[in-house]
Structures are given as structure tokens and as C-alpha cells.
Short mmCIF file of C-alpha atoms and ligand atoms in Angstrom, two decimals:
data_model
loop_
_atom_site.label_atom_id
_atom_site.label_comp_id
_atom_site.label_asym_id
_atom_site.label_seq_id
_atom_site.Cartn_x
_atom_site.Cartn_y
_atom_site.Cartn_z
CA MET A 29 -0.03 0.00 0.16
CA PRO A 30 1.47 3.29 -0.92
CA ASN A 31 1.96 5.75 1.95
CA ILE A 32 -0.81 8.05 1.38
CA ASP A 33 -0.49 11.50 2.77
CA ASN A 34 -3.90 12.17 4.13
CA SER A 35 -3.01 14.80 6.43
CA THR A 36 -5.08 17.62 4.97
CA SER A 37 -7.78 15.54 3.56
CA ALA A 38 -8.07 13.72 6.87
CA LYS A 39 -9.41 16.79 8.60
CA THR A 40 -12.61 18.59 8.01
CA LEU A 41 -13.09 21.95 6.63
CA ALA A 42 -13.95 23.30 9.96
CA ASP A 43 -10.73 21.84 11.31
CA LEU A 44 -8.87 23.55 8.55
CA GLY A 45 -10.58 26.84 9.09
CA ALA A 46 -11.99 26.98 5.61
CA GLY A 47 -15.59 28.45 5.80
CA ASN A 48 -15.95 30.58 2.75
CA PRO A 49 -15.78 29.73 -1.10
CA THR A 50 -12.35 31.47 -1.48
CA GLU A 51 -10.73 29.53 1.35
CA ILE A 52 -12.39 26.28 -0.03
CA ARG A 53 -11.07 27.03 -3.50
CA LEU A 54 -7.59 27.66 -2.21
CA LEU A 55 -7.64 24.44 -0.37
CA PHE A 56 -8.81 22.39 -3.51
CA GLY A 57 -6.05 24.35 -5.46
CA VAL A 58 -3.38 23.21 -3.13
CA GLN A 59 -4.44 19.68 -3.64
CA ARG A 60 -4.43 20.00 -7.35
CA LYS A 61 -1.00 21.46 -7.25
CA ASP A 62 0.29 18.69 -5.28
CA PHE A 63 -1.19 16.18 -7.75
CA ASP A 64 0.27 17.92 -10.70
CA ILE A 65 3.75 17.86 -9.22
CA GLU A 66 3.46 14.10 -8.33
CA SER A 67 2.08 13.12 -11.87
CA ALA A 68 4.78 15.14 -13.66
CA SER A 69 7.49 13.01 -12.22
CA CYS A 70 5.69 9.72 -12.72
CA SER A 71 7.79 7.89 -15.35
CA ASP A 72 6.74 4.25 -15.20
CA PHE A 73 3.75 2.02 -14.95
CA SER A 74 4.20 1.03 -11.30
CA ALA A 75 4.56 4.71 -10.37
CA LEU A 76 1.46 5.54 -12.34
CA GLU A 77 -0.50 2.84 -10.50
CA SER A 78 0.67 4.20 -7.09
CA LEU A 79 -0.40 7.58 -7.98
CA ARG A 80 -3.79 6.31 -9.16
CA VAL A 81 -4.38 4.42 -5.91
CA LYS A 82 -3.27 7.36 -3.82
CA TRP A 83 -5.63 9.83 -5.47
CA ILE A 84 -8.73 7.85 -6.62
CA GLY A 85 -8.30 4.44 -5.03
CA ARG A 86 -10.65 3.22 -2.32
CA LYS A 87 -8.85 4.85 0.49
CA SER A 88 -7.53 7.68 -1.45
CA ILE A 89 -7.25 11.44 -1.00
CA LEU A 90 -10.44 11.94 -3.13
CA THR A 91 -12.37 9.51 -0.90
CA ASN A 92 -11.12 11.34 2.15
CA ILE A 93 -12.13 14.73 0.69
CA THR A 94 -15.61 13.29 -0.08
CA ASP A 95 -15.88 11.93 3.60
CA ASN A 96 -14.23 14.74 5.41
CA TRP A 97 -14.85 17.82 3.41
CA LEU A 98 -17.87 17.29 1.38
CA LYS A 99 -20.14 15.21 3.66
CA PRO A 100 -19.89 17.25 6.82
CA ALA A 101 -19.98 20.63 5.03
CA ALA A 102 -22.57 23.21 5.99
CA LYS A 103 -25.51 23.44 3.50
CA GLU A 104 -24.52 26.83 2.02
CA ILE A 105 -21.08 25.71 1.06
CA LYS A 106 -21.85 22.09 0.07
CA PRO A 107 -22.51 22.96 -3.50
CA ILE A 108 -19.22 24.77 -3.85
CA VAL A 109 -17.31 21.90 -2.25
CA GLY A 110 -19.16 19.42 -4.36
CA GLN A 111 -18.30 21.21 -7.68
CA ALA A 112 -14.62 21.85 -6.70
CA LEU A 113 -14.42 18.15 -5.92
CA ASN A 114 -15.81 17.12 -9.16
CA GLU A 115 -13.39 19.39 -10.97
CA LEU A 116 -10.50 17.96 -9.06
CA LYS A 117 -11.64 14.45 -9.77
CA ALA A 118 -12.08 15.16 -13.48
CA HIS A 119 -8.58 16.70 -13.74
CA VAL A 120 -6.90 13.75 -11.79
CA GLU A 121 -8.68 11.32 -13.97
CA ALA A 122 -7.77 13.10 -17.27
CA VAL A 123 -4.19 13.46 -16.23
CA LEU A 124 -3.86 9.86 -15.22
CA GLY A 125 -5.26 8.80 -18.62
CA GLU A 126 -2.84 11.05 -20.51
CA ARG A 127 0.09 9.68 -18.54
CA ARG A 128 -0.93 6.10 -19.25
CA GLN A 129 -1.15 6.73 -23.03
CA ALA A 130 2.09 8.49 -23.03
CA LEU A 131 3.75 5.55 -21.22
CA GLU A 132 2.15 3.11 -23.64
CA ALA A 133 3.24 4.95 -26.66
CA ASP A 134 6.76 5.17 -25.41
CA PHE A 135 6.70 1.38 -24.50
CA ASN A 136 5.56 0.33 -27.94
CA ALA A 137 8.13 2.61 -29.63
CA ARG A 138 10.82 0.91 -27.58
CA ALA A 139 9.47 -2.48 -28.38
CA SER A 140 9.39 -2.06 -32.12
CA HIS A 141 12.68 -0.41 -32.11
CA GLY A 142 14.26 -3.53 -30.30
CA LYS A 143 12.72 -5.78 -32.98
CA GLU A 144 13.75 -4.01 -36.27
CA GLY A 145 16.48 -2.39 -34.29
CA VAL A 146 19.05 -0.39 -36.35
CA ASP A 147 22.25 -0.35 -34.66
CA LEU A 148 24.29 2.26 -36.75
CA SER A 149 27.46 1.41 -34.94
CA LEU A 150 27.43 -2.20 -36.35
CA PRO A 151 29.58 -2.96 -39.34
CA GLY A 152 27.31 -3.63 -42.39
CA VAL A 153 26.61 -6.96 -43.98
CA THR A 154 28.93 -7.45 -46.97
CA ARG A 155 27.19 -9.58 -49.50
CA PRO A 156 29.53 -11.41 -51.90
CA ILE A 157 29.07 -10.05 -55.43
CA GLY A 158 28.05 -12.80 -57.82
CA SER A 159 29.48 -13.28 -61.21
CA HIS A 160 28.30 -14.74 -64.54
CA HIS A 161 28.22 -18.52 -64.82
CA LEU A 162 30.98 -19.73 -67.08
CA ILE A 163 28.33 -20.88 -69.62
CA ARG A 164 26.84 -17.50 -69.69
CA GLN A 165 30.35 -16.00 -70.11
CA VAL A 166 30.97 -18.30 -73.10
CA PHE A 167 27.61 -17.46 -74.61
CA GLN A 168 28.66 -13.67 -74.37
CA GLU A 169 32.02 -14.44 -76.12
CA ILE A 170 30.39 -16.14 -78.92
CA GLU A 171 27.72 -13.48 -79.25
CA ASP A 172 30.26 -10.82 -79.37
CA ILE A 173 32.27 -12.61 -82.17
CA PHE A 174 29.12 -13.09 -84.42
CA VAL A 175 27.64 -9.69 -83.62
CA SER A 176 30.86 -8.10 -84.71
CA ILE A 177 30.25 -9.71 -88.23
CA GLY A 178 26.71 -8.71 -88.77
CA PHE A 179 24.70 -11.49 -86.96
CA SER A 180 21.99 -10.50 -84.46
CA VAL A 181 21.03 -12.61 -81.42
CA VAL A 182 17.39 -14.14 -80.95
CA GLU A 183 16.11 -16.36 -78.51
CA GLY A 184 13.23 -18.95 -78.63
CA PRO A 185 11.00 -21.15 -76.57
CA GLU A 186 12.37 -24.15 -74.63
CA ILE A 187 8.95 -25.84 -74.85
CA GLU A 188 8.30 -26.61 -78.55
CA THR A 189 6.01 -28.46 -80.77
CA PRO A 190 7.32 -31.55 -82.79
CA TYR A 191 6.52 -29.51 -85.83
CA TYR A 192 9.09 -27.00 -85.13
CA ASN A 193 11.59 -29.35 -83.36
CA PHE A 194 11.42 -32.02 -86.10
CA GLU A 195 9.08 -31.79 -88.94
CA ALA A 196 9.84 -28.43 -90.35
CA LEU A 197 13.57 -29.27 -90.00
CA ASN A 198 12.86 -32.03 -92.50
CA ILE A 199 12.79 -34.83 -89.94
CA PRO A 200 9.45 -36.67 -90.48
CA GLU A 201 8.03 -38.74 -87.66
CA PHE A 202 9.74 -42.17 -88.23
CA HIS A 203 13.13 -40.67 -89.31
CA PRO A 204 15.97 -42.49 -87.66
CA VAL A 205 17.73 -39.29 -86.28
CA ARG A 206 14.85 -38.94 -83.94
CA ASP A 207 16.29 -41.78 -81.91
CA ASP A 208 19.40 -39.57 -80.93
CA MET A 209 16.93 -36.82 -79.95
CA ASP A 210 14.59 -38.54 -77.50
CA THR A 211 13.22 -35.93 -75.09
CA PHE A 212 10.82 -35.02 -72.51
CA TYR A 213 7.13 -34.63 -73.36
CA LEU A 214 4.80 -32.46 -71.36
CA ASP A 215 1.62 -33.97 -69.80
CA LEU A 216 -1.15 -32.23 -71.50
CA PRO A 217 -4.91 -32.36 -71.02
CA LYS A 218 -6.69 -34.72 -73.39
CA GLY A 219 -7.66 -32.91 -76.68
CA ALA A 220 -4.61 -30.53 -76.66
CA PRO A 221 -4.00 -29.51 -80.26
CA SER A 222 -0.38 -30.56 -80.26
CA PRO A 223 1.97 -32.66 -78.09
CA LEU A 224 4.65 -30.39 -76.48
CA LEU A 225 8.26 -31.33 -75.77
CA LEU A 226 11.48 -29.68 -74.36
CA ARG A 227 13.47 -28.77 -77.57
CA THR A 228 16.32 -31.06 -78.36
CA HIS A 229 18.31 -28.35 -80.16
CA THR A 230 18.16 -24.77 -80.94
CA SER A 231 17.48 -25.49 -84.67
CA PRO A 232 13.77 -24.82 -84.29
CA MET A 233 14.59 -21.18 -84.18
CA GLN A 234 15.88 -21.39 -87.77
CA ILE A 235 12.19 -22.11 -88.70
CA ARG A 236 10.63 -19.46 -86.26
CA THR A 237 13.02 -16.87 -87.56
CA MET A 238 12.49 -17.49 -91.29
CA GLU A 239 8.75 -17.63 -90.78
CA LYS A 240 8.90 -13.99 -89.44
CA ARG A 241 11.72 -12.51 -91.57
CA LYS A 242 12.36 -12.26 -95.11
CA PRO A 243 15.92 -12.85 -96.31
CA PRO A 244 18.65 -11.79 -95.79
CA VAL A 245 18.69 -13.44 -92.38
CA ARG A 246 21.71 -13.72 -90.02
CA VAL A 247 20.99 -14.74 -86.53
CA ILE A 248 22.54 -16.69 -83.82
CA VAL A 249 20.32 -18.38 -81.16
CA PRO A 250 21.80 -19.12 -77.71
CA GLY A 251 19.75 -21.29 -75.45
CA LYS A 252 19.03 -24.44 -73.40
CA VAL A 253 18.19 -27.76 -74.94
CA TYR A 254 17.14 -30.98 -73.39
CA ARG A 255 17.73 -34.77 -74.13
CA ARG A 256 16.66 -37.91 -72.52
CA ASP A 257 20.49 -38.64 -71.91
CA ASN A 258 21.90 -40.33 -68.68
CA PRO A 259 24.21 -37.95 -66.93
CA ASP A 260 28.00 -38.80 -67.22
CA ALA A 261 31.15 -36.71 -67.79
CA THR A 262 30.01 -35.66 -71.16
CA HIS A 263 26.16 -36.00 -71.10
CA SER A 264 23.54 -34.21 -69.37
CA PHE A 265 19.70 -34.18 -69.90
CA ILE A 266 20.03 -30.17 -70.09
CA PHE A 267 22.84 -28.45 -71.94
CA HIS A 268 23.35 -25.38 -74.11
CA GLN A 269 23.70 -24.60 -77.78
CA VAL A 270 24.33 -21.70 -79.97
CA GLU A 271 22.46 -22.01 -83.37
CA GLY A 272 23.56 -19.95 -86.43
CA LEU A 273 21.63 -19.25 -89.60
CA ALA A 274 22.59 -17.13 -92.48
CA VAL A 275 20.27 -16.95 -95.57
CA ASP A 276 20.57 -14.60 -98.52
CA SER A 277 20.29 -14.52 -102.18
CA ASP A 278 24.00 -15.40 -102.90
CA ILE A 279 25.42 -17.26 -100.09
CA THR A 280 27.94 -19.97 -100.98
CA PHE A 281 29.92 -22.64 -99.21
CA CYS A 282 32.95 -20.30 -99.24
CA ASP A 283 30.90 -17.72 -97.16
CA PHE A 284 30.04 -20.56 -94.85
CA THR A 285 33.69 -21.88 -94.33
CA GLY A 286 35.02 -18.28 -94.06
CA THR A 287 32.38 -17.46 -91.32
CA ILE A 288 33.07 -20.55 -89.36
CA GLU A 289 36.79 -20.34 -89.40
CA TYR A 290 36.76 -16.75 -88.53
CA PHE A 291 34.75 -17.71 -85.37
CA VAL A 292 36.89 -20.59 -84.42
CA LYS A 293 39.99 -18.43 -84.63
CA GLN A 294 38.51 -15.72 -82.63
CA PHE A 295 37.29 -18.13 -80.06
CA PHE A 296 40.39 -20.50 -79.65
CA GLY A 297 43.22 -18.35 -81.00
CA PRO A 298 44.74 -17.71 -84.40
CA GLY A 299 47.02 -20.86 -84.19
CA VAL A 300 44.28 -23.39 -84.47
CA LYS A 301 43.65 -25.24 -87.69
CA THR A 302 40.25 -26.27 -89.01
CA ARG A 303 38.85 -29.02 -91.21
CA PHE A 304 35.62 -30.28 -92.50
CA ARG A 305 34.39 -33.84 -92.61
CA PRO A 306 31.24 -35.01 -94.59
CA SER A 307 28.36 -35.69 -92.19
CA TYR A 308 24.61 -35.88 -92.29
CA PHE A 309 21.81 -33.78 -90.92
CA PRO A 310 18.17 -33.91 -92.45
CA PHE A 311 18.20 -30.08 -92.54
CA THR A 312 21.42 -29.37 -94.37
CA GLU A 313 22.90 -30.50 -97.70
CA PRO A 314 25.79 -30.98 -97.86
CA SER A 315 26.40 -31.48 -94.08
CA VAL A 316 29.68 -31.30 -92.37
CA GLU A 317 31.18 -31.95 -89.02
CA PHE A 318 33.59 -29.27 -88.17
CA ASP A 319 36.91 -29.99 -86.46
CA VAL A 320 39.61 -28.07 -84.85
CA SER A 321 43.19 -29.00 -84.34
CA CYS A 322 43.57 -30.34 -80.89
CA ILE A 323 44.30 -27.39 -78.49
CA PHE A 324 45.96 -29.53 -75.92
CA CYS A 325 48.65 -31.26 -78.01
CA GLY A 326 48.79 -28.52 -80.76
CA GLY A 327 47.48 -31.03 -83.30
CA THR A 328 50.35 -33.49 -83.02
CA GLY A 329 48.50 -36.14 -81.17
CA THR A 330 51.31 -36.56 -78.81
CA SER A 331 51.09 -35.15 -75.29
CA ALA A 332 53.81 -33.06 -73.77
CA GLY A 333 55.19 -36.02 -71.75
CA GLY A 334 55.52 -38.05 -74.95
CA GLY A 335 52.49 -40.33 -74.66
CA THR A 336 49.32 -40.32 -76.74
CA CYS A 337 47.20 -37.01 -76.22
CA SER A 338 44.27 -38.07 -74.03
CA LYS A 339 42.05 -35.31 -75.27
CA CYS A 340 42.08 -36.07 -79.07
CA LYS A 341 43.11 -39.71 -78.41
CA GLY A 342 46.10 -39.24 -80.70
CA ALA A 343 43.99 -37.88 -83.69
CA GLY A 344 45.28 -34.36 -83.49
CA TRP A 345 41.68 -33.17 -84.08
CA ILE A 346 38.84 -32.38 -81.93
CA GLU A 347 35.24 -32.52 -83.24
CA LEU A 348 33.47 -29.28 -82.66
CA PHE A 349 30.14 -29.05 -84.15
CA GLY A 350 27.78 -29.85 -87.04
CA ALA A 351 26.94 -27.45 -89.73
CA GLY A 352 26.00 -27.32 -93.48
CA MET A 353 24.23 -25.59 -96.19
CA VAL A 354 20.44 -25.22 -95.50
CA ASP A 355 18.60 -28.11 -97.14
CA PRO A 356 16.31 -26.56 -99.84
CA ALA A 357 13.56 -28.76 -98.29
CA VAL A 358 13.66 -26.60 -95.17
CA TYR A 359 12.74 -23.49 -97.42
CA GLY A 360 9.61 -25.19 -98.44
CA PHE A 361 8.39 -24.90 -94.77
CA VAL A 362 8.76 -21.36 -94.49
CA ASN A 363 7.72 -20.09 -97.79
CA TYR A 364 11.25 -19.11 -99.02
CA ASP A 365 11.91 -19.83 -102.78
CA PRO A 366 14.85 -22.33 -102.81
CA LYS A 367 15.65 -21.18 -106.23
CA LYS A 368 16.23 -17.57 -105.03
CA VAL A 369 18.01 -18.14 -101.74
CA SER A 370 20.79 -20.17 -100.20
CA GLY A 371 22.39 -20.29 -96.83
CA PHE A 372 24.32 -22.09 -94.14
CA ALA A 373 23.53 -23.20 -90.55
CA PHE A 374 25.38 -24.47 -87.69
CA GLY A 375 24.79 -25.82 -84.31
CA MET A 376 27.40 -25.99 -81.51
CA GLY A 377 27.27 -27.38 -77.99
CA ILE A 378 28.41 -24.73 -75.72
CA ASP A 379 29.17 -26.86 -72.72
CA ARG A 380 31.61 -28.80 -74.93
CA LEU A 381 33.19 -25.58 -76.23
CA ALA A 382 33.52 -24.25 -72.70
CA MET A 383 34.98 -27.64 -71.44
CA LEU A 384 37.62 -27.61 -74.28
CA LYS A 385 38.48 -23.98 -73.90
CA TYR A 386 38.66 -23.92 -70.10
CA GLN A 387 39.76 -27.60 -69.69
CA ILE A 388 36.97 -28.97 -67.66
CA ASP A 389 36.58 -32.72 -67.76
CA ASP A 390 33.17 -33.10 -66.26
CA ILE A 391 29.94 -31.34 -67.84
CA GLN A 392 28.26 -31.91 -64.28
CA VAL A 393 30.10 -29.12 -62.71
CA PHE A 394 28.13 -26.64 -64.83
CA PHE A 395 24.89 -27.71 -63.13
CA GLN A 396 26.09 -28.37 -59.58
CA ASN A 397 26.60 -24.68 -58.71
CA ASP A 398 29.38 -25.55 -56.32
CA VAL A 399 30.95 -22.11 -55.49
CA ARG A 400 34.46 -23.42 -55.57
CA PHE A 401 33.94 -24.00 -59.31
CA LEU A 402 32.13 -20.88 -59.97
CA ARG A 403 34.73 -18.81 -58.28
CA GLN A 404 37.41 -19.93 -60.68
CA PHE A 405 35.55 -17.95 -63.45
CA PRO A 406 34.97 -14.57 -61.92
N1 LIG B 524 20.73 -29.39 -84.25
C1 LIG B 524 21.95 -30.33 -84.45
C2 LIG B 524 22.05 -31.03 -83.21
O1 LIG B 524 21.63 -30.62 -82.09
C3 LIG B 524 23.19 -29.47 -84.68
C4 LIG B 524 23.19 -28.83 -85.94
C5 LIG B 524 23.87 -29.56 -87.10
C6 LIG B 524 22.60 -27.61 -86.10
C7 LIG B 524 23.89 -28.92 -88.28
C8 LIG B 524 22.64 -27.13 -87.46
C9 LIG B 524 23.39 -27.67 -88.48
O2 LIG B 524 22.13 -25.86 -87.64
O3 LIG B 524 23.33 -27.13 -89.65
O4 LIG B 524 22.61 -32.15 -83.28
#
């Protein structure tokens, strides 16, 4: 129980010698002043509670004033005492309410400050700055080389229809090359207009580009491709390609070899030699496989230690990518006149190029995102 100072309020007005309105108001004024001083220094919830008990609790100063001043007061002065008491009570209640609100606001402010607390003296959090993935860097290198000789970069959907992925590239339904390009098909609701698959190569963008543009066309298409391959050091069910396509009224096999050689020398360095071998793709005629002299043994087939070069297996050559002159049949699918246009196309595996150039022996590291690998290519 707080120590309630009831000394004045314990006495009657007669004891205090207050008989007229002025003296009564003076007495109430002194009480009010006392309360104001006490409430001003009340700075926490428990002090506020003590103050409340002292002034308006059951055995408080205001109950004393009611009992000792008001009740025994003479009839003529009773209304004055009553009115002054009401005013004092209203004042005490109002001030107690205000103090409570102020303390609560202060409390909440502190609490939320603690939660979201900004301590300006703490050192900041330094986040490591990321870098482009090696595959992205190699895409960029290749794009820069081709853009510098007049190609533009286009991208296409990874989810394709069999029409774009196969048929329009002159690969009809039961063509044997489809065996090498098994892929993932999407589960579609019954009655969907066409099956959908994850594209097995970037070549569908040849068709999409020629459908939209009239010749001359010079584009490269970087992107992700998918195949139902089991993962090992050189296979992954997802990998990356850059497709190239150039079609115009007078493009010859010479333009084709010149362009490809220029690219390879820019990419691997001027010392490399190149060669073509006949090959087969349904959408090119003639088709070639493009090789580069082994960048590990300098084309000798012998490693520095004297043994057979393990990279080219002694051949001195490394197979780089497939290419060829666009098969006239393909023009039929995009309403180009095969008598008026000619062109070449190529498709290279970026993971393979990156592995060769940066001497990486496992394709899986591209997809594992191990920072110890990523940091080697800042
Ligand atoms: N699309 C072929 C593949 O993924 C690669 C290719 C070969 C693309 C010859 C071409 C090309 O544009 O002319 O195996």
C-alpha cells in the first residue's frame, strides 16, 4: 500500500478553518498542485499505478475529501465543495489517462525499435558479389564474335511442338535421327492441339526466324536444350547450344567456311587449324562436321610427356560441331523460294566448347553450382 499522505484531507473543512468559497477553492487548489507535481514525475507504469491508488483508489485522497470535506460541510457551502471536488476528480482522471497513454506509446516505440533495431554502430553485412556463370560468359564471347560480323541474337521457346523441333526441319515422324533426340514430353490435358516437348536443339529457331523475317537473315540463337540422356562426364539431360543461320540470295559454301573459320580462330586463337568432314543432318545439304586441331597437343596427337594425347586420343583433331548448307526442303516449310535463296546453318554445343577452352573434364560441374567451381571464373 502506498503511503498516502492524508494529512489535509483527513481533516474537516472546519478543522482547517475554511468556511467561505475562496478558502475552499484555495484548499482544492493546493491539492491540485500537489497532484500535478506528483504526476509530472511519474515515469513508469508502477509509479502511475501508485499515483492512481493514492488519488482515486478506495482509501484515497479523493475519498477522504468526499468523506471529510464534502459530507460534513454546511448546507450553504456544500454545492461549492461538491463542484470543486468534481473538478479536481475530473482533472486527476484526465491526467492519469494522459500519462498512461504516453507511457504506452513510449513502451511500444521501444519494443518495435528493439525488433527492427538499427544499430548504426554495427559494421554492415557485406554480400558477396556474384558473377556470370561460365556458360553465360561463353555465350557472351560467342555472341560478341558473331555480332561483330553482322549477326543478331534471337532467343526462342524451350518448350516446342514436334513440328518446329522435327518436321519443319525435314525430320518426319519415323526418321531414324529422332532416336538420338529422345526428349521430355509435357503431360497435357486430353484434346490438346499438339504434343509439347522440351526442344532437343536450338534449330527450331531457324524455322521460327524464317517464318517471321524475309531474307537476308543472319542470326545466332543461344539457349538451353534437353535430351533424355543419362548423366555422365560428357552427357547431361540439359545442356546449351548456339545455333547459327545465314540466308541470303547469294550465300556460298565459301561464305560458310570463311565465317566458321573466323569464329573458331577468334574463339580458340589464331594458331588453330580447322577442317570439315562430310556428315549428315536432315536439314542441311551438304552437311559437315567441323573439327579443330587439338588445342591440348597442338594437333600433334602426342602429349607433352610423350604419350598419346588423351584429349584427342592421338588424332590431333577435336570434333567441334555440326553444320551445313540449308537443305532446300527446309525453305519449303517457311515459304522461301529455294531457287532464289541459299544459306548455311550450324549448331554448337556450348558446354563442350567451354570444357575444351577452359579444360573442364566433367560437364556436371556446370549444373552443380558449387561455389568453389564458380569462383574460378569470376
Ligand atoms: N541441331 C543439331 C544437333 O543438335 C546440330 C546442328 C547440325 C545444327 C547442323 C545445325 C546444323 O544448324 O546445320 O545435333
